[in-house]
PDB file of C-alpha atoms in Angstrom:
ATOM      1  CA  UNK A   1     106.072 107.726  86.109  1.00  0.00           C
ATOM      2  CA  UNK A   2     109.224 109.850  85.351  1.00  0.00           C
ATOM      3  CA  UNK A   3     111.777 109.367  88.233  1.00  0.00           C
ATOM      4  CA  UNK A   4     114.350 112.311  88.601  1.00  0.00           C
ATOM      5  CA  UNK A   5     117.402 112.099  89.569  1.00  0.00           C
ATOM      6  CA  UNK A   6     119.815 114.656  91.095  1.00  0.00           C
ATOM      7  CA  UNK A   7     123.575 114.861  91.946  1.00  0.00           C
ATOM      8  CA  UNK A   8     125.689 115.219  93.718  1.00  0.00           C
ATOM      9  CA  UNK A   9     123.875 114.125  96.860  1.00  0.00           C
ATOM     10  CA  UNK A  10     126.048 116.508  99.131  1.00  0.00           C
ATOM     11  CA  UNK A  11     128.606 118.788  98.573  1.00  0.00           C
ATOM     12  CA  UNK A  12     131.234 121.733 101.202  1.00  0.00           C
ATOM     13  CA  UNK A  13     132.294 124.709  98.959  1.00  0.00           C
ATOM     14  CA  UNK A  14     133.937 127.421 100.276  1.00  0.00           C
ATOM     15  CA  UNK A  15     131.818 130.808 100.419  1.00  0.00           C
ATOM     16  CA  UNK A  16     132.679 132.694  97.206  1.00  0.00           C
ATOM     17  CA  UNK A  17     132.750 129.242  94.894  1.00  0.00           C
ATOM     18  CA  UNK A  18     130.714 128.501  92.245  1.00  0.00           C
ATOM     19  CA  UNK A  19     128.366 125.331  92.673  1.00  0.00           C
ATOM     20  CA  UNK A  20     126.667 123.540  90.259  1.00  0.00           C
ATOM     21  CA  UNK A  21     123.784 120.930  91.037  1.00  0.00           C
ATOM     22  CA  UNK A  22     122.641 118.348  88.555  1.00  0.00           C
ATOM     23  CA  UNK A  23     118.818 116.723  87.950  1.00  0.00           C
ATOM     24  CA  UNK A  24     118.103 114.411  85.508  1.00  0.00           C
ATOM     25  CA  UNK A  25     114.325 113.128  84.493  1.00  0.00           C
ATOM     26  CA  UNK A  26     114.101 109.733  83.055  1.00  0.00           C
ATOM     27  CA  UNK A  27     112.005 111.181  79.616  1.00  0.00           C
ATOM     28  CA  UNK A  28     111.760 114.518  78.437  1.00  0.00           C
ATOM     29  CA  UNK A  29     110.019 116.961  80.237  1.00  0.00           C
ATOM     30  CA  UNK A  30     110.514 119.706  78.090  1.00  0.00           C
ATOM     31  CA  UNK A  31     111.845 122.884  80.496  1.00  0.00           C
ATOM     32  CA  UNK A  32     108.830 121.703  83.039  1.00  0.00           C
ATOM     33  CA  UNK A  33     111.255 121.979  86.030  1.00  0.00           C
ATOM     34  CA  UNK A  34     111.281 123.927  89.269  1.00  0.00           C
ATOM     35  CA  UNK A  35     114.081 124.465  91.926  1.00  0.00           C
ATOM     36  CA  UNK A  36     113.674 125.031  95.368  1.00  0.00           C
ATOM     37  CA  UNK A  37     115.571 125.351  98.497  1.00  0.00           C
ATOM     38  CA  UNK A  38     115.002 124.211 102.084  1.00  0.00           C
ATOM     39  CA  UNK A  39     117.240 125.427 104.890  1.00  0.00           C
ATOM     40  CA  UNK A  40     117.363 123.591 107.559  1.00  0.00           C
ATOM     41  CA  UNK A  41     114.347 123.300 109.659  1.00  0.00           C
ATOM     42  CA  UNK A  42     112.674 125.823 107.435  1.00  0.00           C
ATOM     43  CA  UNK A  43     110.017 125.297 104.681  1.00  0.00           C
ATOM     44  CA  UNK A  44     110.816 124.711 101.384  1.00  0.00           C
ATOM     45  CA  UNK A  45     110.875 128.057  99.214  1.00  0.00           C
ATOM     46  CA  UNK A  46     110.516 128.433  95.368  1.00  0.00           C
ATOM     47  CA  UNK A  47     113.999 129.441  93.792  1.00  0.00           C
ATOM     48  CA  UNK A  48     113.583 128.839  89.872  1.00  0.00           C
ATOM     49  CA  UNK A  49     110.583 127.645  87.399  1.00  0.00           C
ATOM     50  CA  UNK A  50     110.165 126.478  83.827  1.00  0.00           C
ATOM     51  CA  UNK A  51     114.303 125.670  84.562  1.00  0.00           C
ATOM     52  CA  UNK A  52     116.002 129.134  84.138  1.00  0.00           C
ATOM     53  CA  UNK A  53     113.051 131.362  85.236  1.00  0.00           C
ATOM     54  CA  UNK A  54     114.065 133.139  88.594  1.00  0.00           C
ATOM     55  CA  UNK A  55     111.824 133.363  91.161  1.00  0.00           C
ATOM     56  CA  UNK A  56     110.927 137.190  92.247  1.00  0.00           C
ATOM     57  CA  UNK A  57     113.324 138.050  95.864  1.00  0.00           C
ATOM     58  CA  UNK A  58     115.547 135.444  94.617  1.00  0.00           C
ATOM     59  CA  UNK A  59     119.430 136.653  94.886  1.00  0.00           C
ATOM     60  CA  UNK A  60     120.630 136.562  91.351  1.00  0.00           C
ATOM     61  CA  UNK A  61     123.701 134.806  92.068  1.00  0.00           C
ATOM     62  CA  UNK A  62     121.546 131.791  91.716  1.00  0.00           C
ATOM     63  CA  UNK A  63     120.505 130.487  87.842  1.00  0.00           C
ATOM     64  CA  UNK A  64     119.118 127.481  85.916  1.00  0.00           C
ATOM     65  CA  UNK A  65     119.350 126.011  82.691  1.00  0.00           C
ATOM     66  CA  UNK A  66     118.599 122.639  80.679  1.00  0.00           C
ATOM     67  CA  UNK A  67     115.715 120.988  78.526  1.00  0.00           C
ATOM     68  CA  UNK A  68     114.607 117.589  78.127  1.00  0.00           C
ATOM     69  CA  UNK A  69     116.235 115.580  80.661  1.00  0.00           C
ATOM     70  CA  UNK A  70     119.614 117.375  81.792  1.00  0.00           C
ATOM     71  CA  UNK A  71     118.964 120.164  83.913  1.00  0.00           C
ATOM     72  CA  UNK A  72     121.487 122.254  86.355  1.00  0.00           C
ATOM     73  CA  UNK A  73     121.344 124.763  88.765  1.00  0.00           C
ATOM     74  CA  UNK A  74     124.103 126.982  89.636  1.00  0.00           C
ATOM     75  CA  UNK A  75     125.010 129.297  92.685  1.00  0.00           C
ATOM     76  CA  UNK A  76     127.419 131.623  91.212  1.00  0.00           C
ATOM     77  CA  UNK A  77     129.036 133.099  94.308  1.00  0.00           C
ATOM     78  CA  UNK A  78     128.099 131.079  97.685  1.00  0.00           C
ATOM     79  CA  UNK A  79     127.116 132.437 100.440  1.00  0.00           C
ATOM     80  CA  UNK A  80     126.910 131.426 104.353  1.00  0.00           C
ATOM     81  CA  UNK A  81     122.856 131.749 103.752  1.00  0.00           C
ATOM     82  CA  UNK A  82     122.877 129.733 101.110  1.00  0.00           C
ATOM     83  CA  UNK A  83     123.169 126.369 103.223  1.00  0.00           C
ATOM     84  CA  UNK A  84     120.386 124.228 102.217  1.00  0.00           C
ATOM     85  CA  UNK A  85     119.236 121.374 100.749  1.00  0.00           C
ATOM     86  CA  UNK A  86     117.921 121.698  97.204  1.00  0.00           C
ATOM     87  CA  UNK A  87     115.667 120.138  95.224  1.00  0.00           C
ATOM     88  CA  UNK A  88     114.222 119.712  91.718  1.00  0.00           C
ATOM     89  CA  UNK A  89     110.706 119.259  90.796  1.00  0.00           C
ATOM     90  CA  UNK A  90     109.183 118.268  87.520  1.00  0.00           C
ATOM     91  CA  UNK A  91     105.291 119.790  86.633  1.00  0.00           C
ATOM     92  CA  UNK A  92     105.193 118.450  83.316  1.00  0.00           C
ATOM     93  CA  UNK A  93     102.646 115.919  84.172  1.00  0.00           C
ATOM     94  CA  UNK A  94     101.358 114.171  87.658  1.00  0.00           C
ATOM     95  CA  UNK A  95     103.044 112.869  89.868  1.00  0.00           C
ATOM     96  CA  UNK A  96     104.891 116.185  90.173  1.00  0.00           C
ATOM     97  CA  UNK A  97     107.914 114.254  91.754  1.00  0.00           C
ATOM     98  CA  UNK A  98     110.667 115.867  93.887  1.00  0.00           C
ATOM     99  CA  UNK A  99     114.467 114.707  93.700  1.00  0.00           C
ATOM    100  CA  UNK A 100     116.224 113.213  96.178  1.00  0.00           C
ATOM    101  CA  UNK A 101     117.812 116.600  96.956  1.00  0.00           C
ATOM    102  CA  UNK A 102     121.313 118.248  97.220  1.00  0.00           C
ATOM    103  CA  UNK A 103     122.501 119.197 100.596  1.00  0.00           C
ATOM    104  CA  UNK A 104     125.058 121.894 100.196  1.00  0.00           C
ATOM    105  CA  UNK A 105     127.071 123.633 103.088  1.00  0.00           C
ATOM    106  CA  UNK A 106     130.212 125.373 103.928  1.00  0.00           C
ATOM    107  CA  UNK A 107     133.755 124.165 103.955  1.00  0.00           C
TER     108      UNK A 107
ATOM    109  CA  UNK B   1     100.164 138.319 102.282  1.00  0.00           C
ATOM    110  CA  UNK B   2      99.797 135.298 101.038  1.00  0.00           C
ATOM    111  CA  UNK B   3      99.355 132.466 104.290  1.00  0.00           C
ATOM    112  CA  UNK B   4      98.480 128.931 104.495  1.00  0.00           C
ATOM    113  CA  UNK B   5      98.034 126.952 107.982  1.00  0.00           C
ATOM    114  CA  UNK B   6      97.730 123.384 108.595  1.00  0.00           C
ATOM    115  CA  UNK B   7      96.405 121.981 111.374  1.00  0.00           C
ATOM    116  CA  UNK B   8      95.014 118.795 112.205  1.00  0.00           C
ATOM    117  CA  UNK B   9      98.316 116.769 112.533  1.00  0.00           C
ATOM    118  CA  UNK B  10      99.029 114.274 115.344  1.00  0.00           C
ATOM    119  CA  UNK B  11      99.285 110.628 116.863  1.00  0.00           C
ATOM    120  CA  UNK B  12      97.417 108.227 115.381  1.00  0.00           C
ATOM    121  CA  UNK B  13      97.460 104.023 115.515  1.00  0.00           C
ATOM    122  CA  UNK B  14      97.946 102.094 112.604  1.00  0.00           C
ATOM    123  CA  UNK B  15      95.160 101.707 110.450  1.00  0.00           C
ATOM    124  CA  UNK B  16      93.253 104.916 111.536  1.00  0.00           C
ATOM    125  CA  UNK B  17      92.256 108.070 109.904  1.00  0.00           C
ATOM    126  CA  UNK B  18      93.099 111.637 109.887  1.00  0.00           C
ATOM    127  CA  UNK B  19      91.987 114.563 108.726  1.00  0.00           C
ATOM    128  CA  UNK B  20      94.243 117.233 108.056  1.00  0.00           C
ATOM    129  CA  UNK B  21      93.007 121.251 107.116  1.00  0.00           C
ATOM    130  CA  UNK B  22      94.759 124.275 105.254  1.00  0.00           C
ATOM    131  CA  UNK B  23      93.589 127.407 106.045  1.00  0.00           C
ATOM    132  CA  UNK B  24      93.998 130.391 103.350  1.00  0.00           C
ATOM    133  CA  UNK B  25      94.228 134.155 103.413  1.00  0.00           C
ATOM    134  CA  UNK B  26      95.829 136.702 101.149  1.00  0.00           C
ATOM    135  CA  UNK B  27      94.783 135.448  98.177  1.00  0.00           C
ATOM    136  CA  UNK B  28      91.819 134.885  96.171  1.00  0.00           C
ATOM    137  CA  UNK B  29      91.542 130.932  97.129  1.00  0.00           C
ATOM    138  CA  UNK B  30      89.222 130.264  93.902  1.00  0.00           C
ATOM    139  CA  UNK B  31      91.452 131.182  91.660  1.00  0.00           C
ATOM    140  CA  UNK B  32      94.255 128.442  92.761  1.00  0.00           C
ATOM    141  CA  UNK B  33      94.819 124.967  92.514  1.00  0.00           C
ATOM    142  CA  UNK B  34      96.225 123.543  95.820  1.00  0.00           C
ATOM    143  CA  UNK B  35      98.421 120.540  96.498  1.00  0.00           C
ATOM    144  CA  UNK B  36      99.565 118.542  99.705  1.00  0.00           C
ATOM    145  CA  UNK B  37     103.405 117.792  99.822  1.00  0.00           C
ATOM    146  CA  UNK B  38     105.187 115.450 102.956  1.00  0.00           C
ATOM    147  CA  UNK B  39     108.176 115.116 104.427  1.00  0.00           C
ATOM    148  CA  UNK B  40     109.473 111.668 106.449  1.00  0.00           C
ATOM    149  CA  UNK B  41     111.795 113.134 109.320  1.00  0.00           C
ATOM    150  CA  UNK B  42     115.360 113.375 107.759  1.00  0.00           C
ATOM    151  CA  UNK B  43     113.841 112.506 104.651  1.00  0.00           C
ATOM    152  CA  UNK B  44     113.326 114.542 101.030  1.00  0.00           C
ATOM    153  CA  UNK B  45     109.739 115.931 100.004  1.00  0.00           C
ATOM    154  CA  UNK B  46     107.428 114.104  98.466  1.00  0.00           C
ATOM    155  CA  UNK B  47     104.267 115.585  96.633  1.00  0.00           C
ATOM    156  CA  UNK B  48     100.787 113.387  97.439  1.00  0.00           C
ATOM    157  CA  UNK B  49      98.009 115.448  95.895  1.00  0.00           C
ATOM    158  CA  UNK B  50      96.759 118.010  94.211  1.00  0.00           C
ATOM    159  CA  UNK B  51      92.741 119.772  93.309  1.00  0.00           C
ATOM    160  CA  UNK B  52      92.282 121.851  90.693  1.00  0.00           C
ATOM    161  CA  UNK B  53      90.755 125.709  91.301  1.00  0.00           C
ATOM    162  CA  UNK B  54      87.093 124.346  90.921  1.00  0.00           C
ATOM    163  CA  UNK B  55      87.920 120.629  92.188  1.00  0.00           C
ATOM    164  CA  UNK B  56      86.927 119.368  88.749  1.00  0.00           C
ATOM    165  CA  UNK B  57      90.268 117.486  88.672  1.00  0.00           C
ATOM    166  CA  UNK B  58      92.400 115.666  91.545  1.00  0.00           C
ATOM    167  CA  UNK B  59      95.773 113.536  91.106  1.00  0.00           C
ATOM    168  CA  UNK B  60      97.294 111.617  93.838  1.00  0.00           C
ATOM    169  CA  UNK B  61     100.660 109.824  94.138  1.00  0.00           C
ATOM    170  CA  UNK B  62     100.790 105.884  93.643  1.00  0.00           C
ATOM    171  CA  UNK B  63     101.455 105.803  97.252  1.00  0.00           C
ATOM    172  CA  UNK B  64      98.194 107.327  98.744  1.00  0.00           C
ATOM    173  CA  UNK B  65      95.899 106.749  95.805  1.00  0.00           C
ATOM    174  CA  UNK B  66      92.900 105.382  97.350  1.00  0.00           C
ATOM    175  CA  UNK B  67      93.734 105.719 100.813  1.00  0.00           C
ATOM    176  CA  UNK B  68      93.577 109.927 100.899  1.00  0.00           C
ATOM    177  CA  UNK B  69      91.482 111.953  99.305  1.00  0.00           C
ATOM    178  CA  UNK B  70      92.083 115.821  98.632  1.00  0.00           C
ATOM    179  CA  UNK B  71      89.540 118.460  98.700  1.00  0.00           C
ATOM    180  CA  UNK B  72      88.725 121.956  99.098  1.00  0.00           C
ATOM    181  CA  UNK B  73      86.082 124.278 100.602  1.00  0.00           C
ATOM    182  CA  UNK B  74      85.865 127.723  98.610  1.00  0.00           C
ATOM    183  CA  UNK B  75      83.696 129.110 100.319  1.00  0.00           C
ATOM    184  CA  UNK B  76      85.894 128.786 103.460  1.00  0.00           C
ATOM    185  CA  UNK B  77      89.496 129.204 101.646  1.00  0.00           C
ATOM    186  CA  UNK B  78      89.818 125.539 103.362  1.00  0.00           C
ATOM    187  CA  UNK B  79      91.876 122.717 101.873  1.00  0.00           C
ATOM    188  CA  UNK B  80      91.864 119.352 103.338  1.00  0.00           C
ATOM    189  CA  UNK B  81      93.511 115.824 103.340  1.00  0.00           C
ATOM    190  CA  UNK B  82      91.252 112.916 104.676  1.00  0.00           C
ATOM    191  CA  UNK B  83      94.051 109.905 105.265  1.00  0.00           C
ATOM    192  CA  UNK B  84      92.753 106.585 105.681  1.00  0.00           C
ATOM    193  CA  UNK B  85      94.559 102.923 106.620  1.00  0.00           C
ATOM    194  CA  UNK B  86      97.560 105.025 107.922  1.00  0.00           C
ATOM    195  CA  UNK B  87     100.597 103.495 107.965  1.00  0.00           C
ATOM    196  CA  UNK B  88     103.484 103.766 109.863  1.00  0.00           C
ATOM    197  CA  UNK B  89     105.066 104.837 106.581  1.00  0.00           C
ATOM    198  CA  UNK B  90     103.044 107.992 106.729  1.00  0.00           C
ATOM    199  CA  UNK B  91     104.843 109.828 109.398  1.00  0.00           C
ATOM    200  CA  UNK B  92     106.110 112.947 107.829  1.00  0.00           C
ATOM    201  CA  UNK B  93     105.286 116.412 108.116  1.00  0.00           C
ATOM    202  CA  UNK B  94     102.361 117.223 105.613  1.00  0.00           C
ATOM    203  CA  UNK B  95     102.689 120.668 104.099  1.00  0.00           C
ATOM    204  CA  UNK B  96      99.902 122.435 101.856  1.00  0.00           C
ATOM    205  CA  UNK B  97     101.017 124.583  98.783  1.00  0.00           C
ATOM    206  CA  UNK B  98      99.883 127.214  96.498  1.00  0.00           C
ATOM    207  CA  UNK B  99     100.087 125.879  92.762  1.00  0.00           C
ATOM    208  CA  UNK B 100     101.678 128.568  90.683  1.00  0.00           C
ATOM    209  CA  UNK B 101      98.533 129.209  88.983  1.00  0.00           C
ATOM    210  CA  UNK B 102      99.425 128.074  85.418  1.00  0.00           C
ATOM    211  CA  UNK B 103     101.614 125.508  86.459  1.00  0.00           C
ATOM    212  CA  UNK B 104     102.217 122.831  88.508  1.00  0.00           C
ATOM    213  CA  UNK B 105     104.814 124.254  90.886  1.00  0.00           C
ATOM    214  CA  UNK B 106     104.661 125.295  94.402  1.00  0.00           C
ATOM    215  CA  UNK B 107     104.819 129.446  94.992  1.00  0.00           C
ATOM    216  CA  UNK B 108     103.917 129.361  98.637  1.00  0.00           C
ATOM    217  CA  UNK B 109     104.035 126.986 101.432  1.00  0.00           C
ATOM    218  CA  UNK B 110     102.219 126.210 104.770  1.00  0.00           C
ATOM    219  CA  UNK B 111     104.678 125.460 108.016  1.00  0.00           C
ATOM    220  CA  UNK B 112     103.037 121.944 107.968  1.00  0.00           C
ATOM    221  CA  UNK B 113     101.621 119.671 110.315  1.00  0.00           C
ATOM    222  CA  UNK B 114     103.146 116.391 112.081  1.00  0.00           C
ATOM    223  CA  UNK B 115     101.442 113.193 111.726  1.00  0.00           C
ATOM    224  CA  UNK B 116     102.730 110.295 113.484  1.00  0.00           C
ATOM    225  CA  UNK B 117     101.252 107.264 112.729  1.00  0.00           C
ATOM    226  CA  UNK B 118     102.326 104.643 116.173  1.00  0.00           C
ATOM    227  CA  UNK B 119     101.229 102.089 117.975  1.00  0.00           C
TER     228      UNK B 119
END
Protein backbone atom coordinates (compact mmCIF):
# COMPACT_ATOMS: atom_id res chain seq x y z
CA UNK A 1 0.00 0.00 0.00
CA UNK A 2 1.25 3.61 -0.64
CA UNK A 3 1.35 5.52 2.74
CA UNK A 4 1.15 9.42 2.37
CA UNK A 5 2.55 11.61 4.26
CA UNK A 6 1.77 15.30 4.96
CA UNK A 7 3.44 18.26 6.78
CA UNK A 8 3.49 20.27 8.70
CA UNK A 9 1.09 18.65 11.15
CA UNK A 10 -0.19 22.15 12.45
CA UNK A 11 0.50 25.47 11.69
CA UNK A 12 -1.01 29.72 13.14
CA UNK A 13 -0.59 32.20 10.19
CA UNK A 14 -1.80 35.41 10.39
CA UNK A 15 -4.95 36.21 8.06
CA UNK A 16 -3.51 37.67 4.84
CA UNK A 17 -0.28 35.05 4.80
CA UNK A 18 0.45 32.72 2.40
CA UNK A 19 0.43 28.93 3.58
CA UNK A 20 1.77 26.16 2.02
CA UNK A 21 0.92 22.41 3.02
CA UNK A 22 3.06 19.49 2.00
CA UNK A 23 1.94 15.55 1.08
CA UNK A 24 4.17 13.13 0.09
CA UNK A 25 3.15 9.40 -1.31
CA UNK A 26 5.65 6.73 -0.78
CA UNK A 27 5.66 5.73 -4.95
CA UNK A 28 4.46 7.66 -7.67
CA UNK A 29 1.04 8.31 -8.07
CA UNK A 30 1.18 10.24 -11.01
CA UNK A 31 -1.11 13.69 -10.29
CA UNK A 32 -3.84 11.06 -8.67
CA UNK A 33 -4.28 13.41 -5.64
CA UNK A 34 -7.22 15.20 -4.06
CA UNK A 35 -7.37 17.95 -1.30
CA UNK A 36 -9.96 18.51 1.00
CA UNK A 37 -10.84 20.53 3.94
CA UNK A 38 -12.72 19.83 7.18
CA UNK A 39 -13.66 22.66 9.53
CA UNK A 40 -14.21 21.87 12.62
CA UNK A 41 -17.14 19.79 13.43
CA UNK A 42 -18.16 19.99 9.82
CA UNK A 43 -17.87 17.34 7.03
CA UNK A 44 -15.11 17.06 4.98
CA UNK A 45 -15.54 19.08 1.57
CA UNK A 46 -13.67 18.55 -1.79
CA UNK A 47 -11.15 21.53 -2.40
CA UNK A 48 -8.75 20.28 -5.33
CA UNK A 49 -8.48 16.97 -7.68
CA UNK A 50 -6.00 15.38 -10.05
CA UNK A 51 -3.49 17.91 -7.68
CA UNK A 52 -4.03 21.43 -9.23
CA UNK A 53 -7.65 20.97 -10.48
CA UNK A 54 -9.96 23.37 -8.39
CA UNK A 55 -12.97 22.26 -7.21
CA UNK A 56 -16.17 24.37 -8.61
CA UNK A 57 -17.31 27.18 -5.39
CA UNK A 58 -13.85 26.84 -4.30
CA UNK A 59 -12.28 30.49 -3.42
CA UNK A 60 -9.40 30.81 -5.78
CA UNK A 61 -7.03 31.93 -3.29
CA UNK A 62 -6.55 28.28 -2.74
CA UNK A 63 -4.20 26.11 -5.49
CA UNK A 64 -2.32 22.80 -5.94
CA UNK A 65 0.51 21.52 -7.66
CA UNK A 66 3.02 18.41 -7.78
CA UNK A 67 3.41 14.92 -9.60
CA UNK A 68 4.76 11.76 -8.54
CA UNK A 69 5.30 11.91 -4.97
CA UNK A 70 5.74 15.72 -3.87
CA UNK A 71 2.62 17.44 -3.83
CA UNK A 72 1.61 21.01 -2.13
CA UNK A 73 -1.23 22.95 -1.55
CA UNK A 74 -1.23 26.56 -1.08
CA UNK A 75 -3.71 29.21 0.45
CA UNK A 76 -2.59 32.32 -1.11
CA UNK A 77 -4.22 34.92 1.13
CA UNK A 78 -5.73 33.33 4.52
CA UNK A 79 -8.68 33.93 5.69
CA UNK A 80 -10.60 33.63 9.24
CA UNK A 81 -12.88 30.85 7.25
CA UNK A 82 -10.24 29.13 6.20
CA UNK A 83 -9.55 27.34 9.69
CA UNK A 84 -9.53 23.74 9.06
CA UNK A 85 -7.85 20.77 8.98
CA UNK A 86 -6.72 19.56 5.57
CA UNK A 87 -6.09 16.60 4.05
CA UNK A 88 -4.67 14.79 1.01
CA UNK A 89 -6.02 11.82 -0.65
CA UNK A 90 -4.48 9.60 -3.25
CA UNK A 91 -7.12 7.71 -6.02
CA UNK A 92 -4.51 6.27 -7.99
CA UNK A 93 -5.24 2.83 -6.87
CA UNK A 94 -7.18 1.20 -3.64
CA UNK A 95 -6.78 1.83 -0.66
CA UNK A 96 -7.58 5.46 -1.50
CA UNK A 97 -5.66 6.54 1.74
CA UNK A 98 -6.10 9.91 3.52
CA UNK A 99 -3.07 11.84 5.23
CA UNK A 100 -2.69 12.43 8.54
CA UNK A 101 -3.96 15.98 7.95
CA UNK A 102 -2.85 19.66 8.47
CA UNK A 103 -4.63 21.62 11.06
CA UNK A 104 -4.25 25.25 10.21
CA UNK A 105 -5.66 28.28 12.28
CA UNK A 106 -5.16 31.84 13.09
CA UNK A 107 -2.38 33.57 14.91
CA UNK B 1 -29.28 18.76 -4.81
CA UNK B 2 -27.18 16.27 -4.37
CA UNK B 3 -27.89 14.47 -0.49
CA UNK B 4 -26.69 11.47 1.19
CA UNK B 5 -27.99 10.28 4.82
CA UNK B 6 -26.67 7.72 7.03
CA UNK B 7 -28.39 6.20 9.52
CA UNK B 8 -28.06 3.14 11.34
CA UNK B 9 -25.18 4.19 13.74
CA UNK B 10 -25.10 3.39 17.48
CA UNK B 11 -23.94 1.31 20.63
CA UNK B 12 -22.93 -1.87 20.07
CA UNK B 13 -20.78 -4.68 22.34
CA UNK B 14 -17.74 -6.04 21.18
CA UNK B 15 -17.95 -8.61 18.75
CA UNK B 16 -21.44 -7.65 17.33
CA UNK B 17 -22.74 -6.45 14.10
CA UNK B 18 -24.09 -3.42 12.54
CA UNK B 19 -25.61 -2.39 9.75
CA UNK B 20 -25.24 0.96 8.60
CA UNK B 21 -27.55 2.67 5.39
CA UNK B 22 -26.96 5.73 2.95
CA UNK B 23 -29.79 7.12 1.58
CA UNK B 24 -29.51 9.08 -1.95
CA UNK B 25 -31.38 11.81 -3.75
CA UNK B 26 -30.40 14.38 -6.31
CA UNK B 27 -28.61 12.37 -8.37
CA UNK B 28 -28.93 9.57 -10.66
CA UNK B 29 -27.59 6.82 -7.97
CA UNK B 30 -26.73 4.25 -10.95
CA UNK B 31 -24.52 6.17 -12.46
CA UNK B 32 -22.03 6.48 -9.25
CA UNK B 33 -19.72 4.49 -7.48
CA UNK B 34 -20.08 4.99 -3.67
CA UNK B 35 -17.57 4.63 -0.87
CA UNK B 36 -17.73 4.53 3.08
CA UNK B 37 -15.06 6.81 4.83
CA UNK B 38 -14.61 6.93 9.10
CA UNK B 39 -13.49 9.06 11.43
CA UNK B 40 -12.09 7.93 15.23
CA UNK B 41 -13.15 10.99 17.52
CA UNK B 42 -10.18 13.51 17.34
CA UNK B 43 -8.80 11.39 14.82
CA UNK B 44 -8.03 11.91 10.74
CA UNK B 45 -10.34 10.13 8.03
CA UNK B 46 -9.87 7.01 6.98
CA UNK B 47 -11.48 5.49 3.72
CA UNK B 48 -12.93 1.60 4.33
CA UNK B 49 -14.78 0.78 1.13
CA UNK B 50 -15.89 1.39 -1.93
CA UNK B 51 -18.73 -0.43 -4.88
CA UNK B 52 -18.54 0.29 -8.17
CA UNK B 53 -21.86 1.90 -10.17
CA UNK B 54 -23.15 -1.72 -10.99
CA UNK B 55 -21.44 -3.47 -7.81
CA UNK B 56 -19.34 -5.52 -10.22
CA UNK B 57 -16.27 -4.40 -8.21
CA UNK B 58 -15.73 -3.71 -4.29
CA UNK B 59 -12.29 -2.78 -2.43
CA UNK B 60 -11.98 -2.62 1.22
CA UNK B 61 -9.17 -1.37 3.49
CA UNK B 62 -6.73 -4.02 5.16
CA UNK B 63 -8.42 -3.10 8.28
CA UNK B 64 -12.10 -4.21 7.60
CA UNK B 65 -11.44 -6.66 4.81
CA UNK B 66 -13.47 -9.54 5.74
CA UNK B 67 -15.20 -8.23 8.59
CA UNK B 68 -17.56 -5.47 6.45
CA UNK B 69 -18.95 -5.83 3.45
CA UNK B 70 -20.21 -2.86 1.14
CA UNK B 71 -23.19 -2.88 -1.00
CA UNK B 72 -25.76 -1.04 -2.75
CA UNK B 73 -29.48 -1.16 -3.62
CA UNK B 74 -30.24 0.75 -7.03
CA UNK B 75 -33.30 0.37 -7.11
CA UNK B 76 -33.66 2.16 -3.73
CA UNK B 77 -30.61 4.79 -4.18
CA UNK B 78 -29.51 2.77 -0.84
CA UNK B 79 -25.89 2.13 0.11
CA UNK B 80 -25.00 0.03 2.99
CA UNK B 81 -22.14 -1.18 5.34
CA UNK B 82 -22.79 -4.60 7.14
CA UNK B 83 -19.85 -4.55 10.08
CA UNK B 84 -19.14 -7.68 11.67
CA UNK B 85 -16.68 -8.74 14.89
CA UNK B 86 -16.73 -4.97 15.84
CA UNK B 87 -14.10 -3.82 17.67
CA UNK B 88 -13.61 -1.29 19.99
CA UNK B 89 -11.26 0.13 17.37
CA UNK B 90 -14.24 0.83 15.20
CA UNK B 91 -15.69 3.74 16.97
CA UNK B 92 -15.63 6.56 14.55
CA UNK B 93 -18.12 8.36 12.73
CA UNK B 94 -18.84 6.46 9.36
CA UNK B 95 -19.55 8.83 6.51
CA UNK B 96 -20.84 7.72 2.90
CA UNK B 97 -19.47 9.56 -0.26
CA UNK B 98 -20.18 10.21 -3.80
CA UNK B 99 -17.13 8.94 -6.01
CA UNK B 100 -16.34 11.63 -8.50
CA UNK B 101 -17.58 9.56 -11.22
CA UNK B 102 -14.33 8.95 -13.17
CA UNK B 103 -12.26 8.92 -10.30
CA UNK B 104 -11.71 7.82 -7.11
CA UNK B 105 -12.29 10.98 -5.09
CA UNK B 106 -15.02 12.06 -2.89
CA UNK B 107 -17.45 15.08 -4.50
CA UNK B 108 -20.12 14.87 -1.86
CA UNK B 109 -20.46 13.73 1.61
CA UNK B 110 -23.15 12.35 4.05
CA UNK B 111 -23.18 14.06 7.82
CA UNK B 112 -22.31 10.48 9.04
CA UNK B 113 -23.37 8.24 11.59
CA UNK B 114 -21.77 7.35 15.17
CA UNK B 115 -20.92 3.90 15.96
CA UNK B 116 -19.65 3.10 19.27
CA UNK B 117 -18.51 -0.13 19.73
CA UNK B 118 -18.53 -0.66 24.16
CA UNK B 119 -18.93 -2.94 26.53
Amino acid sequence: DIQMTQSPSSLSAFVGDRVTITCRARQDISNYLAWYQQKPGKVPELLIYAASILQSGVPSRFSGSGSGTDFTLTISDLQPEDVATYYCQKYYTAPFTFGPGTKVDIK
Amino acid sequence: QVQLVESGGGVVQPGRSLRLSCAASGFIFSNYGMHWVRQAPGKGLEWLAVTWSDESNTYYADSVKGRFTISRDNSQNKLFLQMNSLRAEDTAAYFCARDHGVAYYFDSWGHGTLVTVSS
